[in-house]
Structures are given as C-alpha cells and as structure tokens.
Amino acid sequence: MEEFAQRYIQAGQTSIANYLLDHFREVGMTTDQLLVFLQLRRYIDRGQRMPEADILADHLGWDKQRVYQVLHELIANKLMTITSVPDAQGQKQDAYDFHLLTEKLSQLAVQTTKKAAKVSATNDRATVFNQIETEFGRPLSPLEMESINQWLDEDHYRPELIQLALKEAVLSQAYSLKYMDRILLNWEKKNLKTAAQVQREKERQHPRSNAANPATPGNDIPDVPIFKLTDH
C-alpha cells in the first residue's frame, strides 16, 4: 500500500475546470475530443507541450490513426491550434494551444448570462401584468397593456417601482393606470428610480412618522408613499 501511495503521488494530478466538463458539448466538443484534451492536458501541465500521438493512443486504447483524426477535428472545429513557443534554451518548438477553446467557453458564459437576464426580465414583466390584473380584479385591456409596456420599455421604470405605484393606487382605492402614471411621473421628477430610493425620500420628509394616511382619488397624490414591496 505504501508503494502504491508513493507511485500515486509521484504520478501527479491534472487540474480540469468543471465549467469545461459541464459545457464541453455546448462549445462543439465531442466526448472523444474531450478524452484527447484530457490526455494532452496532463502532458502540457508537465511541460511537454506536444506529446507523440502513439503515446496518447496507448493511454486511450486507440490506434494512432484515430488519435490523429481527433486532433484534426479539434483544429477544424477551432478548439485548438498548433503554435510555436520557445523552450528553456530559447529554441522554437511546436505546441498544442487551447486558447480558442477558452474563448468559446467565455463567450458561452456571456450568452448564458444574457439569456438568464432576458428570462428574468420576461418573468418580471409577467409578474407586473399579473399583479395589476389581480389587484384591479379584471383583465387588462390592450390599451392598458400597451401603457404598461411603455412604462417598461420606453420610460424604463423598474418593475419594483411599478409594483410600488400599484400598492399606492390600491391603498387609495384608485384602480386606474392613470393614477399609477401620475405617481410614477412624480417619482421620476424627483429622480427616484428604485423602491429603496422612494422609501428613503419618504423617511427624509417625515423622519418621525412611520406611516401615512393613504391618499384618496380626489386628493393630491402624496409626494412619496411609504409602502414597501413587502407590505400587504
């Protein structure tokens, strides 16, 4: 057992990013190409930047021709290149280079982030529509839907701000988008773009007051309501 432990430690370890293992298919890498990459990685980490194909074939249990084919596929699929790098003596030597693979993985990460943001925005939009319909107790008309889309797409009001304006309208028993629009315009004039900013402004205006009576449809809209999104 002690002899095995020594051999195990002397063999070293190869570090592979889990992100690659999770997403190698998404960047166009096949399982065979991944296996070859792993074998290449072990030698590159040891300073041997272009191991012989027959060595790789021996490790993989393949014939050498199959290894050459997979290496060609990696280059053709723009996952690997062959470059020249100086060795310790300053002599140029060929080396396998996987910077293209890294670039594809980074692009995939950006695309994934954008996709997640788009899904989140879509969900937020749907939540706004559903909450307004629920509080109004009726389906929205096409004109009302257009107005809400304009708030989001043209006026760039955050969903949380629209939800806060909805709470103010409901507490005032004013089930109207026009009423909500007056609130949103009032906040916009004050450069209040988030629910947190609205709350801080109200606390600044009324430092000793923890609550305020809701406005009625016939009264002037208060400068800033104190209702938080977590209020019910």
PDB file of N, CA and C in Angstrom, residues 147-195:
ATOM      1  N   SER A 147     -49.770  50.583 -22.373  1.00  0.00           N
ATOM      2  CA  SER A 147     -49.266  51.592 -21.440  1.00  0.00           C
ATOM      3  C   SER A 147     -48.213  50.993 -20.500  1.00  0.00           C
ATOM      4  N   ILE A 148     -48.480  49.793 -20.004  1.00  0.00           N
ATOM      5  CA  ILE A 148     -47.523  49.146 -19.100  1.00  0.00           C
ATOM      6  C   ILE A 148     -46.237  48.810 -19.834  1.00  0.00           C
ATOM      7  N   ASN A 149     -46.358  48.325 -21.065  1.00  0.00           N
ATOM      8  CA  ASN A 149     -45.159  48.045 -21.866  1.00  0.00           C
ATOM      9  C   ASN A 149     -44.347  49.314 -22.087  1.00  0.00           C
ATOM     10  N   GLN A 150     -45.053  50.435 -22.263  1.00  0.00           N
ATOM     11  CA  GLN A 150     -44.356  51.710 -22.445  1.00  0.00           C
ATOM     12  C   GLN A 150     -43.606  52.101 -21.173  1.00  0.00           C
ATOM     13  N   TRP A 151     -44.217  51.854 -20.022  1.00  0.00           N
ATOM     14  CA  TRP A 151     -43.518  52.133 -18.758  1.00  0.00           C
ATOM     15  C   TRP A 151     -42.196  51.364 -18.695  1.00  0.00           C
ATOM     16  N   LEU A 152     -42.252  50.105 -19.116  1.00  0.00           N
ATOM     17  CA  LEU A 152     -41.082  49.241 -19.005  1.00  0.00           C
ATOM     18  C   LEU A 152     -40.048  49.504 -20.104  1.00  0.00           C
ATOM     19  N   ASP A 153     -40.519  49.672 -21.342  1.00  0.00           N
ATOM     20  CA  ASP A 153     -39.608  49.722 -22.493  1.00  0.00           C
ATOM     21  C   ASP A 153     -39.150  51.127 -22.861  1.00  0.00           C
ATOM     22  N   GLU A 154     -40.041  52.109 -22.702  1.00  0.00           N
ATOM     23  CA  GLU A 154     -39.696  53.467 -23.111  1.00  0.00           C
ATOM     24  C   GLU A 154     -39.316  54.356 -21.927  1.00  0.00           C
ATOM     25  N   ASP A 155     -40.106  54.269 -20.871  1.00  0.00           N
ATOM     26  CA  ASP A 155     -39.815  55.075 -19.684  1.00  0.00           C
ATOM     27  C   ASP A 155     -38.764  54.411 -18.791  1.00  0.00           C
ATOM     28  N   HIS A 156     -38.575  53.105 -19.009  1.00  0.00           N
ATOM     29  CA  HIS A 156     -37.574  52.333 -18.256  1.00  0.00           C
ATOM     30  C   HIS A 156     -37.820  52.361 -16.745  1.00  0.00           C
ATOM     31  N   TYR A 157     -39.094  52.318 -16.378  1.00  0.00           N
ATOM     32  CA  TYR A 157     -39.423  52.166 -14.964  1.00  0.00           C
ATOM     33  C   TYR A 157     -39.127  50.733 -14.543  1.00  0.00           C
ATOM     34  N   ARG A 158     -38.524  50.583 -13.407  1.00  0.00           N
ATOM     35  CA  ARG A 158     -38.247  49.236 -12.909  1.00  0.00           C
ATOM     36  C   ARG A 158     -39.545  48.564 -12.460  1.00  0.00           C
ATOM     37  N   PRO A 159     -39.627  47.237 -12.649  1.00  0.00           N
ATOM     38  CA  PRO A 159     -40.828  46.530 -12.194  1.00  0.00           C
ATOM     39  C   PRO A 159     -41.164  46.798 -10.736  1.00  0.00           C
ATOM     40  N   GLU A 160     -40.145  46.888  -9.886  1.00  0.00           N
ATOM     41  CA  GLU A 160     -40.395  47.123  -8.456  1.00  0.00           C
ATOM     42  C   GLU A 160     -41.050  48.469  -8.215  1.00  0.00           C
ATOM     43  N   LEU A 161     -40.730  49.452  -9.068  1.00  0.00           N
ATOM     44  CA  LEU A 161     -41.309  50.782  -8.913  1.00  0.00           C
ATOM     45  C   LEU A 161     -42.770  50.769  -9.353  1.00  0.00           C
ATOM     46  N   ILE A 162     -43.064  50.038 -10.428  1.00  0.00           N
ATOM     47  CA  ILE A 162     -44.447  49.914 -10.888  1.00  0.00           C
ATOM     48  C   ILE A 162     -45.279  49.178  -9.839  1.00  0.00           C
ATOM     49  N   GLN A 163     -44.694  48.159  -9.240  1.00  0.00           N
ATOM     50  CA  GLN A 163     -45.399  47.415  -8.190  1.00  0.00           C
ATOM     51  C   GLN A 163     -45.673  48.310  -6.986  1.00  0.00           C
ATOM     52  N   LEU A 164     -44.738  49.201  -6.681  1.00  0.00           N
ATOM     53  CA  LEU A 164     -44.926  50.120  -5.561  1.00  0.00           C
ATOM     54  C   LEU A 164     -46.034  51.128  -5.870  1.00  0.00           C
ATOM     55  N   ALA A 165     -46.054  51.605  -7.113  1.00  0.00           N
ATOM     56  CA  ALA A 165     -47.119  52.528  -7.521  1.00  0.00           C
ATOM     57  C   ALA A 165     -48.479  51.826  -7.484  1.00  0.00           C
ATOM     58  N   LEU A 166     -48.493  50.553  -7.825  1.00  0.00           N
ATOM     59  CA  LEU A 166     -49.736  49.775  -7.755  1.00  0.00           C
ATOM     60  C   LEU A 166     -50.238  49.695  -6.321  1.00  0.00           C
ATOM     61  N   LYS A 167     -49.357  49.467  -5.355  1.00  0.00           N
ATOM     62  CA  LYS A 167     -49.753  49.395  -3.954  1.00  0.00           C
ATOM     63  C   LYS A 167     -50.358  50.719  -3.494  1.00  0.00           C
ATOM     64  N   GLU A 168     -49.725  51.815  -3.942  1.00  0.00           N
ATOM     65  CA  GLU A 168     -50.253  53.134  -3.578  1.00  0.00           C
ATOM     66  C   GLU A 168     -51.647  53.332  -4.167  1.00  0.00           C
ATOM     67  N   ALA A 169     -51.827  52.909  -5.416  1.00  0.00           N
ATOM     68  CA  ALA A 169     -53.134  53.066  -6.048  1.00  0.00           C
ATOM     69  C   ALA A 169     -54.203  52.226  -5.353  1.00  0.00           C
ATOM     70  N   VAL A 170     -53.858  50.998  -5.010  1.00  0.00           N
ATOM     71  CA  VAL A 170     -54.821  50.100  -4.350  1.00  0.00           C
ATOM     72  C   VAL A 170     -55.199  50.628  -2.979  1.00  0.00           C
ATOM     73  N   LEU A 171     -54.204  51.084  -2.207  1.00  0.00           N
ATOM     74  CA  LEU A 171     -54.482  51.625  -0.884  1.00  0.00           C
ATOM     75  C   LEU A 171     -55.308  52.901  -0.959  1.00  0.00           C
ATOM     76  N   SER A 172     -55.227  53.584  -2.077  1.00  0.00           N
ATOM     77  CA  SER A 172     -56.042  54.778  -2.299  1.00  0.00           C
ATOM     78  C   SER A 172     -57.361  54.435  -2.984  1.00  0.00           C
ATOM     79  N   GLN A 173     -57.581  53.124  -3.225  1.00  0.00           N
ATOM     80  CA  GLN A 173     -58.788  52.647  -3.914  1.00  0.00           C
ATOM     81  C   GLN A 173     -58.948  53.321  -5.274  1.00  0.00           C
ATOM     82  N   ALA A 174     -57.839  53.540  -5.929  1.00  0.00           N
ATOM     83  CA  ALA A 174     -57.843  54.145  -7.262  1.00  0.00           C
ATOM     84  C   ALA A 174     -57.320  53.107  -8.246  1.00  0.00           C
ATOM     85  N   TYR A 175     -58.213  52.315  -8.769  1.00  0.00           N
ATOM     86  CA  TYR A 175     -57.817  51.213  -9.656  1.00  0.00           C
ATOM     87  C   TYR A 175     -57.699  51.729 -11.085  1.00  0.00           C
ATOM     88  N   SER A 176     -56.673  52.504 -11.304  1.00  0.00           N
ATOM     89  CA  SER A 176     -56.508  53.180 -12.590  1.00  0.00           C
ATOM     90  C   SER A 176     -55.033  53.293 -12.927  1.00  0.00           C
ATOM     91  N   LEU A 177     -54.699  52.996 -14.181  1.00  0.00           N
ATOM     92  CA  LEU A 177     -53.315  53.174 -14.634  1.00  0.00           C
ATOM     93  C   LEU A 177     -52.960  54.649 -14.703  1.00  0.00           C
ATOM     94  N   LYS A 178     -53.957  55.506 -14.938  1.00  0.00           N
ATOM     95  CA  LYS A 178     -53.679  56.939 -14.970  1.00  0.00           C
ATOM     96  C   LYS A 178     -53.211  57.423 -13.601  1.00  0.00           C
ATOM     97  N   TYR A 179     -53.823  56.910 -12.561  1.00  0.00           N
ATOM     98  CA  TYR A 179     -53.414  57.262 -11.207  1.00  0.00           C
ATOM     99  C   TYR A 179     -51.995  56.776 -10.943  1.00  0.00           C
ATOM    100  N   MET A 180     -51.707  55.531 -11.348  1.00  0.00           N
ATOM    101  CA  MET A 180     -50.359  54.996 -11.196  1.00  0.00           C
ATOM    102  C   MET A 180     -49.353  55.821 -11.992  1.00  0.00           C
ATOM    103  N   ASP A 181     -49.761  56.270 -13.177  1.00  0.00           N
ATOM    104  CA  ASP A 181     -48.865  57.032 -14.033  1.00  0.00           C
ATOM    105  C   ASP A 181     -48.502  58.363 -13.381  1.00  0.00           C
ATOM    106  N   ARG A 182     -49.460  58.985 -12.695  1.00  0.00           N
ATOM    107  CA  ARG A 182     -49.183  60.243 -12.006  1.00  0.00           C
ATOM    108  C   ARG A 182     -48.155  60.022 -10.892  1.00  0.00           C
ATOM    109  N   ILE A 183     -48.296  58.887 -10.189  1.00  0.00           N
ATOM    110  CA  ILE A 183     -47.326  58.572  -9.133  1.00  0.00           C
ATOM    111  C   ILE A 183     -45.939  58.374  -9.730  1.00  0.00           C
ATOM    112  N   LEU A 184     -45.869  57.592 -10.797  1.00  0.00           N
ATOM    113  CA  LEU A 184     -44.579  57.297 -11.425  1.00  0.00           C
ATOM    114  C   LEU A 184     -43.920  58.563 -11.971  1.00  0.00           C
ATOM    115  N   LEU A 185     -44.723  59.443 -12.568  1.00  0.00           N
ATOM    116  CA  LEU A 185     -44.178  60.703 -13.084  1.00  0.00           C
ATOM    117  C   LEU A 185     -43.654  61.577 -11.951  1.00  0.00           C
ATOM    118  N   ASN A 186     -44.382  61.565 -10.841  1.00  0.00           N
ATOM    119  CA  ASN A 186     -43.952  62.342  -9.680  1.00  0.00           C
ATOM    120  C   ASN A 186     -42.598  61.847  -9.163  1.00  0.00           C
ATOM    121  N   TRP A 187     -42.441  60.530  -9.102  1.00  0.00           N
ATOM    122  CA  TRP A 187     -41.166  59.959  -8.658  1.00  0.00           C
ATOM    123  C   TRP A 187     -40.053  60.252  -9.653  1.00  0.00           C
ATOM    124  N   GLU A 188     -40.423  60.212 -10.947  1.00  0.00           N
ATOM    125  CA  GLU A 188     -39.414  60.480 -11.973  1.00  0.00           C
ATOM    126  C   GLU A 188     -38.886  61.908 -11.853  1.00  0.00           C
ATOM    127  N   LYS A 189     -39.774  62.855 -11.552  1.00  0.00           N
ATOM    128  CA  LYS A 189     -39.357  64.248 -11.392  1.00  0.00           C
ATOM    129  C   LYS A 189     -38.383  64.391 -10.233  1.00  0.00           C
ATOM    130  N   LYS A 190     -38.547  63.545  -9.236  1.00  0.00           N
ATOM    131  CA  LYS A 190     -37.660  63.577  -8.075  1.00  0.00           C
ATOM    132  C   LYS A 190     -36.428  62.694  -8.268  1.00  0.00           C
ATOM    133  N   ASN A 191     -36.320  62.088  -9.470  1.00  0.00           N
ATOM    134  CA  ASN A 191     -35.191  61.205  -9.791  1.00  0.00           C
ATOM    135  C   ASN A 191     -35.131  60.002  -8.851  1.00  0.00           C
ATOM    136  N   LEU A 192     -36.298  59.494  -8.502  1.00  0.00           N
ATOM    137  CA  LEU A 192     -36.401  58.296  -7.663  1.00  0.00           C
ATOM    138  C   LEU A 192     -36.649  57.111  -8.577  1.00  0.00           C
ATOM    139  N   LYS A 193     -35.669  56.212  -8.673  1.00  0.00           N
ATOM    140  CA  LYS A 193     -35.735  55.138  -9.658  1.00  0.00           C
ATOM    141  C   LYS A 193     -35.911  53.753  -9.051  1.00  0.00           C
ATOM    142  N   THR A 194     -35.774  53.641  -7.740  1.00  0.00           N
ATOM    143  CA  THR A 194     -35.924  52.342  -7.084  1.00  0.00           C
ATOM    144  C   THR A 194     -36.849  52.479  -5.887  1.00  0.00           C
ATOM    145  N   ALA A 195     -37.391  51.344  -5.437  1.00  0.00           N
ATOM    146  CA  ALA A 195     -38.262  51.341  -4.268  1.00  0.00           C
ATOM    147  C   ALA A 195     -37.502  51.819  -3.032  1.00  0.00           C
TER     148      ALA A 195
END
